[in-house]
Structures are given as C-alpha cells and as structure tokens.
Tab-separated table of C-alpha atoms and ligand atoms in Angstrom:
chain	number	residue	atom	x	y	z
A	79	UNK	CA	-13.039	18.884	-1.425
A	80	UNK	CA	-9.798	17.916	0.166
A	81	UNK	CA	-6.547	17.097	-1.545
A	82	UNK	CA	-4.336	14.615	0.168
A	83	UNK	CA	-0.915	13.532	-0.871
A	84	UNK	CA	0.719	10.406	0.394
A	85	UNK	CA	3.654	8.216	-0.498
A	86	UNK	CA	4.983	11.011	-2.626
A	87	UNK	CA	3.114	10.308	-5.802
A	88	UNK	CA	-0.413	9.332	-4.916
A	89	UNK	CA	-3.083	11.977	-4.741
A	90	UNK	CA	-6.505	11.212	-3.386
A	91	UNK	CA	-9.255	13.688	-3.992
A	92	UNK	CA	-11.975	13.369	-1.420
A	93	UNK	CA	-15.405	14.698	-2.084
A	94	UNK	CA	-17.433	14.545	1.066
A	95	UNK	CA	-21.041	13.987	0.239
A	96	UNK	CA	-23.693	14.036	2.864
A	97	UNK	CA	-25.917	15.665	0.344
A	98	UNK	CA	-26.601	14.967	-3.244
A	99	UNK	CA	-23.478	15.560	-5.191
A	100	UNK	CA	-23.599	16.365	-8.822
A	101	UNK	CA	-20.139	16.025	-10.178
A	102	UNK	CA	-19.074	17.006	-13.612
A	103	UNK	CA	-15.426	16.236	-13.761
A	104	UNK	CA	-13.092	16.046	-16.666
A	105	UNK	CA	-9.772	14.512	-15.912
A	106	UNK	CA	-7.364	15.441	-18.580
A	107	UNK	CA	-4.067	16.150	-16.899
A	108	UNK	CA	-1.692	17.434	-19.498
A	109	UNK	CA	1.057	15.260	-18.075
A	110	UNK	CA	-1.033	12.093	-18.545
A	111	UNK	CA	0.252	12.108	-22.095
A	112	UNK	CA	3.500	10.151	-22.166
A	113	UNK	CA	6.470	12.485	-22.225
A	114	UNK	CA	8.204	12.838	-25.520
A	115	UNK	CA	11.848	13.224	-26.303
A	116	UNK	CA	13.335	16.679	-26.842
A	117	UNK	CA	13.330	16.290	-30.625
A	118	UNK	CA	9.689	15.240	-30.928
A	119	UNK	CA	7.034	17.674	-31.989
A	120	UNK	CA	5.234	19.350	-29.152
A	121	UNK	CA	2.639	17.028	-27.596
A	122	UNK	CA	-0.652	17.096	-29.451
A	123	UNK	CA	-3.641	17.787	-27.224
A	124	UNK	CA	-5.864	14.718	-27.290
A	125	UNK	CA	-9.518	15.255	-26.605
A	126	UNK	CA	-10.750	12.138	-24.836
A	127	UNK	CA	-14.393	13.051	-25.394
A	128	UNK	CA	-14.052	12.780	-29.127
A	129	UNK	CA	-11.336	10.160	-29.213
A	130	UNK	CA	-13.066	7.558	-27.083
A	131	UNK	CA	-14.947	5.458	-29.537
A	132	UNK	CA	-18.216	3.808	-28.740
A	133	UNK	CA	-18.154	0.065	-28.867
A	134	UNK	CA	-19.585	-1.055	-32.143
A	135	UNK	CA	-23.326	-1.392	-31.608
A	136	UNK	CA	-23.522	-3.610	-34.665
A	137	UNK	CA	-22.412	-6.783	-32.904
A	138	UNK	CA	-25.878	-8.265	-32.892
A	139	UNK	CA	-26.440	-9.818	-36.322
A	140	UNK	CA	-27.408	-13.168	-34.813
A	141	UNK	CA	-29.872	-13.053	-31.946
A	142	UNK	CA	-30.676	-15.836	-29.507
A	143	UNK	CA	-32.880	-15.799	-26.452
A	144	UNK	CA	-31.706	-17.361	-23.216
A	145	UNK	CA	-34.742	-19.667	-23.309
A	146	UNK	CA	-33.289	-21.405	-26.390
A	147	UNK	CA	-30.550	-22.717	-24.110
A	148	UNK	CA	-32.839	-24.062	-21.417
A	149	UNK	CA	-33.048	-20.876	-19.379
A	150	UNK	CA	-35.905	-20.648	-16.879
A	151	UNK	CA	-36.723	-17.214	-15.491
A	152	UNK	CA	-38.507	-18.268	-12.319
A	153	UNK	CA	-35.994	-16.830	-9.859
A	154	UNK	CA	-35.053	-20.237	-8.456
A	155	UNK	CA	-33.752	-22.362	-11.361
A	156	UNK	CA	-29.998	-21.962	-11.767
A	157	UNK	CA	-29.218	-20.734	-15.303
A	158	UNK	CA	-25.427	-20.769	-15.257
A	159	UNK	CA	-25.239	-23.491	-17.910
A	160	UNK	CA	-27.809	-21.703	-20.081
A	161	UNK	CA	-25.788	-18.469	-20.018
A	162	UNK	CA	-22.509	-20.280	-20.660
A	163	UNK	CA	-23.873	-22.345	-23.556
A	164	UNK	CA	-25.575	-19.306	-25.072
A	165	UNK	CA	-22.340	-17.324	-25.076
A	166	UNK	CA	-20.427	-20.321	-26.402
A	167	UNK	CA	-22.957	-20.722	-29.210
A	168	UNK	CA	-22.929	-17.023	-30.136
A	169	UNK	CA	-19.131	-16.827	-30.069
A	170	UNK	CA	-19.101	-18.558	-33.461
A	171	UNK	CA	-20.417	-15.313	-35.001
A	172	UNK	CA	-17.660	-13.043	-33.719
A	173	UNK	CA	-16.341	-12.485	-37.227
A	174	UNK	CA	-19.684	-12.537	-39.022
A	175	UNK	CA	-21.643	-9.667	-37.503
A	176	UNK	CA	-21.631	-10.794	-33.914
A	177	UNK	CA	-24.144	-12.373	-31.612
A	178	UNK	CA	-26.687	-10.919	-29.244
A	179	UNK	CA	-28.018	-12.790	-26.245
A	180	UNK	CA	-31.476	-11.532	-25.350
A	181	UNK	CA	-32.532	-11.987	-21.753
A	182	UNK	CA	-36.345	-11.840	-21.678
A	183	UNK	CA	-38.603	-10.668	-18.862
A	184	UNK	CA	-38.165	-12.842	-15.800
A	185	UNK	CA	-35.772	-13.489	-12.941
A	186	UNK	CA	-32.743	-15.418	-14.118
A	187	UNK	CA	-30.710	-16.889	-11.290
A	188	UNK	CA	-27.139	-17.663	-12.319
A	189	UNK	CA	-23.554	-18.163	-11.273
A	190	UNK	CA	-20.686	-16.376	-13.021
A	191	UNK	CA	-20.310	-16.561	-16.787
A	192	UNK	CA	-17.980	-14.916	-19.301
A	193	UNK	CA	-18.690	-12.944	-22.451
A	194	UNK	CA	-17.093	-13.251	-25.870
A	195	UNK	CA	-15.940	-10.919	-28.671
A	196	UNK	CA	-18.334	-8.985	-30.899
A	197	UNK	CA	-21.127	-9.747	-28.517
A	198	UNK	CA	-24.136	-7.959	-27.044
A	199	UNK	CA	-25.835	-8.956	-23.818
A	200	UNK	CA	-29.263	-7.318	-23.912
A	201	UNK	CA	-31.689	-7.312	-20.987
A	202	UNK	CA	-35.396	-6.755	-21.439
A	203	UNK	CA	-36.781	-3.959	-19.258
A	204	UNK	CA	-38.419	-6.543	-17.003
A	205	UNK	CA	-35.450	-8.912	-16.956
A	206	UNK	CA	-33.390	-9.366	-13.821
A	207	UNK	CA	-30.181	-11.366	-13.758
A	208	UNK	CA	-29.944	-12.627	-10.181
A	209	UNK	CA	-26.535	-13.636	-8.862
A	210	UNK	CA	-26.644	-16.866	-6.925
A	211	UNK	CA	-25.877	-16.620	-3.218
A	212	UNK	CA	-24.385	-20.120	-3.263
A	213	UNK	CA	-20.685	-19.438	-2.772
A	214	UNK	CA	-19.794	-22.824	-4.297
A	215	UNK	CA	-21.136	-21.677	-7.655
A	216	UNK	CA	-18.543	-18.890	-7.851
A	217	UNK	CA	-15.320	-20.267	-9.410
A	218	UNK	CA	-12.046	-19.196	-7.860
A	219	UNK	CA	-9.656	-17.255	-10.043
A	220	UNK	CA	-6.155	-15.872	-9.649
A	221	UNK	CA	-5.559	-12.430	-8.204
A	222	UNK	CA	-4.954	-9.687	-10.732
A	223	UNK	CA	-1.261	-9.234	-11.525
A	224	UNK	CA	-1.464	-5.558	-10.523
A	225	UNK	CA	-2.997	-6.510	-7.156
A	226	UNK	CA	-0.840	-9.479	-6.189
A	227	UNK	CA	-3.561	-10.791	-3.850
A	228	UNK	CA	-7.296	-10.551	-3.293
A	229	UNK	CA	-8.539	-7.320	-1.738
A	230	UNK	CA	-10.492	-8.941	1.088
A	231	UNK	CA	-8.154	-11.866	1.673
A	232	UNK	CA	-4.738	-13.032	0.503
A	233	UNK	CA	-4.657	-15.512	-2.362
A	234	UNK	CA	-7.254	-15.995	-5.075
A	235	UNK	CA	-10.701	-14.498	-5.397
A	236	UNK	CA	-14.169	-15.389	-6.564
A	237	UNK	CA	-14.976	-14.754	-10.246
A	238	UNK	CA	-17.075	-11.781	-11.162
A	239	UNK	CA	-20.689	-12.469	-12.128
A	240	UNK	CA	-20.214	-11.248	-15.687
A	241	UNK	CA	-16.622	-11.550	-16.847
A	242	UNK	CA	-14.434	-11.685	-19.883
A	243	UNK	CA	-10.786	-11.522	-20.823
A	244	UNK	CA	-9.019	-10.660	-24.076
A	245	UNK	CA	-12.200	-9.748	-25.901
A	246	UNK	CA	-13.195	-6.855	-28.166
A	247	UNK	CA	-16.472	-5.136	-29.087
A	248	UNK	CA	-18.516	-6.050	-26.075
A	249	UNK	CA	-21.849	-4.429	-25.301
A	250	UNK	CA	-23.754	-4.971	-22.064
A	251	UNK	CA	-27.036	-3.120	-22.286
A	252	UNK	CA	-30.824	-3.338	-22.244
A	253	UNK	CA	-33.981	-1.375	-21.722
A	254	UNK	CA	-32.863	-0.538	-18.212
A	255	UNK	CA	-33.089	-4.200	-17.144
A	256	UNK	CA	-31.548	-5.184	-13.823
A	257	UNK	CA	-28.524	-7.104	-12.632
A	258	UNK	CA	-28.990	-7.970	-8.954
A	259	UNK	CA	-25.909	-9.179	-7.087
A	260	UNK	CA	-27.975	-10.242	-4.029
A	261	UNK	CA	-25.005	-9.042	-2.024
A	262	UNK	CA	-26.552	-9.079	1.462
A	263	UNK	CA	-25.276	-12.560	2.331
A	264	UNK	CA	-21.777	-11.643	1.082
A	265	UNK	CA	-21.732	-8.427	3.131
A	266	UNK	CA	-22.778	-10.352	6.204
A	267	UNK	CA	-20.052	-12.972	5.706
A	268	UNK	CA	-17.542	-10.209	5.053
A	269	UNK	CA	-18.443	-8.427	8.296
A	270	UNK	CA	-18.275	-11.682	10.264
A	271	UNK	CA	-14.935	-12.517	8.648
A	272	UNK	CA	-16.360	-15.787	7.297
A	273	UNK	CA	-15.071	-15.469	3.736
A	274	UNK	CA	-12.023	-17.426	2.695
A	275	UNK	CA	-11.568	-15.491	-0.522
A	276	UNK	CA	-12.223	-12.044	-1.925
A	277	UNK	CA	-15.773	-11.286	-3.072
A	278	UNK	CA	-16.576	-11.175	-6.794
A	279	UNK	CA	-17.725	-8.095	-8.644
A	280	UNK	CA	-20.786	-7.686	-10.870
A	281	UNK	CA	-18.963	-6.928	-14.122
A	282	UNK	CA	-15.221	-7.323	-14.711
A	283	UNK	CA	-13.536	-7.267	-18.102
A	284	UNK	CA	-9.796	-7.813	-18.460
A	285	UNK	CA	-7.469	-7.034	-21.369
A	286	UNK	CA	-10.404	-5.946	-23.497
A	287	UNK	CA	-11.008	-3.258	-26.071
A	288	UNK	CA	-14.126	-1.372	-27.167
A	289	UNK	CA	-16.594	-1.913	-24.358
A	290	UNK	CA	-19.991	-0.274	-23.948
A	291	UNK	CA	-21.927	-0.766	-20.736
A	292	UNK	CA	-25.177	1.173	-20.789
A	293	UNK	CA	-28.817	1.505	-19.850
A	294	UNK	CA	-29.002	-0.988	-17.022
A	295	UNK	CA	-29.698	-0.905	-13.320
A	296	UNK	CA	-27.188	-2.684	-11.103
A	297	UNK	CA	-28.241	-3.419	-7.550
A	298	UNK	CA	-26.631	-4.932	-4.453
A	299	UNK	CA	-23.305	-6.088	-5.827
A	300	UNK	CA	-21.343	-8.330	-3.438
A	301	UNK	CA	-18.523	-5.770	-3.836
A	302	UNK	CA	-17.539	-3.454	-6.702
A	303	UNK	CA	-20.037	-2.999	-9.541
A	304	UNK	CA	-18.148	-2.301	-12.769
A	305	UNK	CA	-14.434	-3.058	-13.015
A	306	UNK	CA	-12.680	-2.789	-16.381
A	307	UNK	CA	-8.995	-3.710	-16.041
A	308	UNK	CA	-6.099	-3.434	-18.530
A	309	UNK	CA	-8.669	-2.333	-21.106
A	310	UNK	CA	-9.278	0.569	-23.456
A	311	UNK	CA	-12.010	2.436	-25.317
A	312	UNK	CA	-14.674	2.025	-22.701
A	313	UNK	CA	-17.974	3.855	-22.374
A	314	UNK	CA	-20.156	3.466	-19.293
A	315	UNK	CA	-23.377	5.423	-19.668
A	316	UNK	CA	-26.936	5.654	-18.408
A	317	UNK	CA	-26.422	3.338	-15.488
A	318	UNK	CA	-28.317	3.306	-12.241
A	319	UNK	CA	-26.205	1.686	-9.534
A	320	UNK	CA	-27.829	1.075	-6.172
A	321	UNK	CA	-26.569	-0.444	-2.933
A	322	UNK	CA	-27.195	0.419	0.710
A	323	UNK	CA	-24.876	3.230	1.799
A	324	UNK	CA	-23.491	1.042	4.587
A	325	UNK	CA	-22.713	-1.979	2.349
A	326	UNK	CA	-18.982	-2.769	2.289
A	327	UNK	CA	-16.898	-1.841	-0.807
A	328	UNK	CA	-19.823	-1.513	-3.191
A	329	UNK	CA	-17.925	0.934	-5.407
A	330	UNK	CA	-19.761	2.052	-8.534
A	331	UNK	CA	-17.362	2.212	-11.456
A	332	UNK	CA	-13.637	1.513	-11.070
A	333	UNK	CA	-11.550	1.814	-14.254
A	334	UNK	CA	-8.239	0.184	-13.377
A	335	UNK	CA	-5.157	0.448	-15.605
A	336	UNK	CA	-7.503	1.526	-18.385
A	337	UNK	CA	-7.263	4.176	-21.058
A	338	UNK	CA	-9.772	6.089	-23.151
A	339	UNK	CA	-12.662	5.796	-20.750
A	340	UNK	CA	-15.845	7.832	-20.671
A	341	UNK	CA	-18.281	7.562	-17.774
A	342	UNK	CA	-21.416	9.641	-18.153
A	343	UNK	CA	-25.054	10.065	-17.150
A	344	UNK	CA	-24.947	7.640	-14.262
A	345	UNK	CA	-26.776	7.690	-10.943
A	346	UNK	CA	-24.884	5.937	-8.189
A	347	UNK	CA	-25.962	5.302	-4.614
A	348	UNK	CA	-23.465	3.025	-2.923
A	349	UNK	CA	-21.548	2.141	0.175
A	350	UNK	CA	-18.177	3.256	-1.114
A	351	UNK	CA	-16.577	5.203	-3.944
A	352	UNK	CA	-18.897	6.304	-6.707
A	353	UNK	CA	-16.033	6.233	-9.204
A	354	UNK	CA	-12.484	5.232	-8.336
A	355	UNK	CA	-9.798	5.473	-10.968
A	356	UNK	CA	-7.138	2.945	-10.195
A	357	UNK	CA	-3.826	1.636	-11.437
A	358	UNK	CA	-3.474	-1.550	-9.429
A	359	UNK	CA	-2.797	-1.744	-5.726
A	360	UNK	CA	0.167	-0.242	-3.927
A	361	UNK	CA	3.489	-1.888	-4.746
A	362	UNK	CA	1.870	-4.434	-7.081
A	363	UNK	CA	0.322	-1.655	-9.127
A	364	UNK	CA	3.583	0.232	-9.230
A	365	UNK	CA	5.577	-2.734	-10.433
A	366	UNK	CA	2.893	-3.693	-12.964
A	367	UNK	CA	3.207	-0.139	-14.239
A	368	UNK	CA	0.082	0.263	-16.336
A	369	UNK	CA	-1.462	3.705	-15.821
A	370	UNK	CA	-5.076	4.724	-16.132
A	371	UNK	CA	-5.245	7.591	-18.545
A	372	UNK	CA	-7.523	9.699	-20.717
A	373	UNK	CA	-10.639	9.427	-18.613
A	374	UNK	CA	-13.715	11.616	-18.825
A	375	UNK	CA	-16.359	11.605	-16.104
A	376	UNK	CA	-19.382	13.779	-16.616
A	377	UNK	CA	-22.980	14.239	-15.573
A	378	UNK	CA	-22.851	11.838	-12.632
A	379	UNK	CA	-25.071	11.913	-9.596
A	380	UNK	CA	-23.373	10.254	-6.646
A	381	UNK	CA	-24.770	9.560	-3.214
A	382	UNK	CA	-22.411	7.911	-0.772
A	383	UNK	CA	-21.981	7.882	2.960
A	384	UNK	CA	-19.726	10.672	4.189
A	385	UNK	CA	-16.668	8.892	2.867
A	386	UNK	CA	-15.056	9.014	-0.503
A	387	UNK	CA	-17.244	9.538	-3.471
A	388	UNK	CA	-14.788	10.186	-6.201
A	389	UNK	CA	-11.338	8.777	-5.757
A	390	UNK	CA	-8.532	9.357	-8.154
A	391	UNK	CA	-5.522	7.235	-7.501
A	392	UNK	CA	-3.496	9.156	-9.950
A	393	UNK	CA	-0.029	8.012	-9.079
A	394	UNK	CA	0.248	6.297	-12.397
A	395	UNK	CA	-1.744	8.893	-14.292
A	396	UNK	CA	1.115	11.287	-13.947
A	397	UNK	CA	3.673	8.808	-15.188
A	398	UNK	CA	4.065	7.351	-18.594
A	399	UNK	CA	4.091	3.596	-18.878
A	400	UNK	CA	7.834	3.484	-19.146
A	401	UNK	CA	8.632	5.790	-16.245
A	402	UNK	CA	6.454	4.679	-13.365
A	403	UNK	CA	8.284	5.779	-10.231
A	404	UNK	CA	9.684	2.984	-8.086
A	405	UNK	CA	9.587	3.196	-4.317
B	691	NAG	C1	-13.847	-16.268	-17.037
B	691	NAG	O1	-12.686	-15.572	-17.391
B	691	NAG	C2	-11.749	-15.495	-16.327
B	691	NAG	C3	-10.640	-14.562	-16.759
B	691	NAG	O2	-9.995	-15.039	-17.899
B	691	NAG	C4	-11.247	-16.895	-16.015
B	691	NAG	O3	-10.307	-16.852	-14.963
B	691	NAG	C5	-12.453	-17.744	-15.598
B	691	NAG	O4	-12.043	-19.060	-15.401
B	691	NAG	C6	-13.527	-17.703	-16.668
B	691	NAG	N1	-14.730	-18.305	-16.114
B	691	NAG	C7	-15.458	-19.165	-16.781
B	691	NAG	C8	-16.679	-19.643	-16.084
B	691	NAG	O5	-15.165	-19.548	-17.913
B	692	NAG	C1	-5.102	-12.317	-21.943
B	692	NAG	O1	-4.002	-11.543	-22.384
B	692	NAG	C2	-3.037	-11.345	-21.349
B	692	NAG	C3	-2.044	-10.308	-21.808
B	692	NAG	O2	-1.681	-10.495	-23.129
B	692	NAG	C4	-2.406	-12.684	-20.999
B	692	NAG	O3	-1.435	-12.517	-19.991
B	692	NAG	C5	-3.504	-13.601	-20.490
B	692	NAG	O4	-3.000	-14.887	-20.257
B	692	NAG	C6	-4.661	-13.704	-21.485
B	692	NAG	N1	-5.749	-14.380	-20.808
B	692	NAG	C7	-6.585	-15.210	-21.436
B	692	NAG	C8	-7.639	-15.817	-20.589
B	692	NAG	O5	-6.513	-15.430	-22.616
B	693	NAG	C1	-32.906	2.782	-22.169
B	693	NAG	O1	-34.013	2.130	-21.554
B	693	NAG	C2	-35.208	2.876	-21.608
B	693	NAG	C3	-36.241	2.203	-20.725
B	693	NAG	O2	-36.725	1.018	-21.263
B	693	NAG	C4	-35.626	3.008	-23.083
B	693	NAG	O3	-36.800	3.766	-23.175
B	693	NAG	C5	-34.509	3.720	-23.834
B	693	NAG	O4	-34.793	3.729	-25.213
B	693	NAG	C6	-33.177	3.031	-23.642
B	693	NAG	N1	-32.114	3.884	-24.168
B	693	NAG	C7	-31.165	3.431	-24.986
B	693	NAG	C8	-30.149	4.418	-25.408
B	693	NAG	O5	-31.113	2.278	-25.356
B	694	NAG	C1	-33.878	2.690	-14.639
B	694	NAG	O1	-34.443	2.070	-13.505
B	694	NAG	C2	-34.130	2.709	-12.278
B	694	NAG	C3	-34.587	1.832	-11.146
B	694	NAG	O2	-35.916	1.458	-11.320
B	694	NAG	C4	-34.746	4.093	-12.296
B	694	NAG	O3	-34.474	4.757	-11.074
B	694	NAG	C5	-34.146	4.866	-13.461
B	694	NAG	O4	-34.731	6.135	-13.540
B	694	NAG	C6	-34.356	4.110	-14.771
B	694	NAG	N1	-33.601	4.757	-15.821
B	694	NAG	C7	-34.092	5.007	-17.033
B	694	NAG	C8	-33.170	5.629	-18.012
B	694	NAG	O5	-35.251	4.732	-17.338
C-alpha cells in the first residue's frame, strides 16, 4: 500500500493487486465531520454503519412486468420504449406504496432509461438487461457540474444505461440477474479514438436519496459501473461486477460527492478501480465543493490489473462543505 500526496490536499491510496485482494476498509476520518465553532459541543461520533439507512424495500406495492409494456426478451428487439413507458406508468404510485418493474427471464436489449421515486427495478435470476451497442440510441447529456466536461472528451457525454435524477427510495435489485453493458465495441472505439463524446455508465443516479443497489451481476460496462453523484443514504451490496482486466475505465463503484454510503459484500473484477471515492474532478470538483463523506466499505473482493484497486480522492473528505480549499 502506498500513500501519495499531490496538489497539497489530495491523497491517493494505492493498493497494488496482482493477487486476490480482500479489503475490509472503514473510512471514517474524524475530520470528515464538518468542523464546529468553538462554542459548540464537542463533535458527536457518528457511526456510518448504523446511521446509513437502507432504502425502503417497501416501494413495490404495485407490480408490473416489462412484457405488459410490449417488452420482448429475445436479445434483438429494442426495449427502450417498453422500459421508459413502464417507469412512466409506475411513477404514478410514488406516493401510494411505490411501483416495482419486474424484468422476467430473457435477454432485454435496451437503450438508456431513467428510474423514478419510490421504485424497485427487479431482475429475475435469468433476466439480462442488454445495453444496445448502437451509439445513436444513447442520448447526449450535459457534463456533471463537478466535472465541467466529459471524462473521455470535452463537452457532453452519453447517458448512463440506467439513470435518474432528483429521486428518492430507489431499489435496483433481483435474484442475481444480470445487466450487460456489452462494452467491447465502446472499448474498441475508445482505444481507436473514434468516440466524439464520453462513454455512458451502467448505473448513474444524481441528486438522489435512499438508494439500494443489490444482488445483481453487472458485466462489461462501457465505462464505470455504479456512479451515485450528489446523493445520500446509499447501500451497494451483494454485487458481482465483471469486466476484462484490460478494459478501459471499467471502475466498479464510484461514490462521487455522496454521503452516508455503505458498500459491502461485493466481488469486483475490472479494468480499473474497484472502488473510487470521488468529489468531482480537479478544479471543477473543488469549485463545486461537495465532499464525499461517511463512507463504509467492507467485505469486498477486488481483482484488478496491477493498477489502482481502491482509490480515495479524499481532498474534499477532509474539508467541510463550507471550507473546501481553493487552489
Ligand atoms: C435521464 O435523466 C438525465 C438526468 O436528469 C437526463 O439528462 C436525461 O435526459 C434523462 N433521460 C431520459 C431518457 O429521460
Ligand atoms: C435536480 O436538482 C438539482 C439540484 O437541486 C438541480 O440543479 C437540477 O436541475 C435538478 N434536475 C432535474 C432533472 O430535475
Ligand atoms: C439474491 O439472489 C439469490 C440468487 O437467486 C437468491 O437466492 C437470494 O435470496 C437473493 N438475496 C437477496 C437478499 O435478495
Ligand atoms: C451471482 O452470479 C455470479 C455470476 O454468475 C456468480 O459468480 C455469483 O456467485 C452469484 N451471486 C450470488 C449471490 O448468487
């Protein structure tokens, strides 16, 4: 393990992993708690393990199957409209017990779609959501404010396969069903510098609260796998994340400007970081000033190439929201 300090307030912890790495890490820096004034009581120790609440598993009073919306699980029919109409339909129940979209056994090809509040996406054990390789099916969206630009290319970026913004009580789970990003064609285009915009991720939720992502297998994401941003009360558990160890930027789980996060019991084989805790990107992240804090990572098995496996970009962890250091 190597500690590296750069730009004064960024610490990267490198875990070099040629072999199986079993990491049990709790990140609870005492100074992650915002500093208090001299007249306040002494800071109360917050235990993130007990304080991070599970997303309500009860958001599934109304259940629909994807087939009710015209979905065809043959691996070749595009189901983007079926997913979008199903979510739209179930969003009407967000204040009356919530809606659950059941994805039955089959291979469900789709372009990106967004989730809604008080919602469960549930995959059968033999269900695979297949991301379309047709670039034109991936809508372009703005860069994140704490990134200022796309990571691969300047300007906008492709949507993530499963997205959502400003939502609460979201569950993405199943009997270990599969979400397959079919990333090979994206990796190839990336290596040949043929992409005009930044690749999409498998799951990205913005400005959201109470998120549970569990019991699924994610394979071959075009880029990162799970990316919660500007969100809180997040549990990621019992995930298997697989991508070739030479695939570009296939990070496992990247909480970014998030608080109250618990990542546990996951098995990650990927081409880049297993878990990377982020707070935006360089100067954009600093000026956005939203730290990642109160994060627990435990019982993870990570296999990566001999690069970074666990990356903690803690520059903003050590600063409270109101005192992020300026360059
Ligand atoms: C999904 O949500 C993102 C973030 O708000 C938005 O930019 C995008 O247009 C939405 N996509 C769809 C298909 O509605
Ligand atoms: C979500 O909330 C953020 C912050 O309040 C706001 O800037 C953004 O426009 C909202 N996005 C959507 C899609 O509602
Ligand atoms: C996870 O999926 C497995 C495999 O189908 C199933 O046996 C198990 O009950 C699921 N666990 C949870 C917590 O849902
Ligand atoms: C889920 O599926 C993956 C891939 O088939 C497997 O390696 C893993 O053990 C399964 N997890 C559970 C909890 O059944």
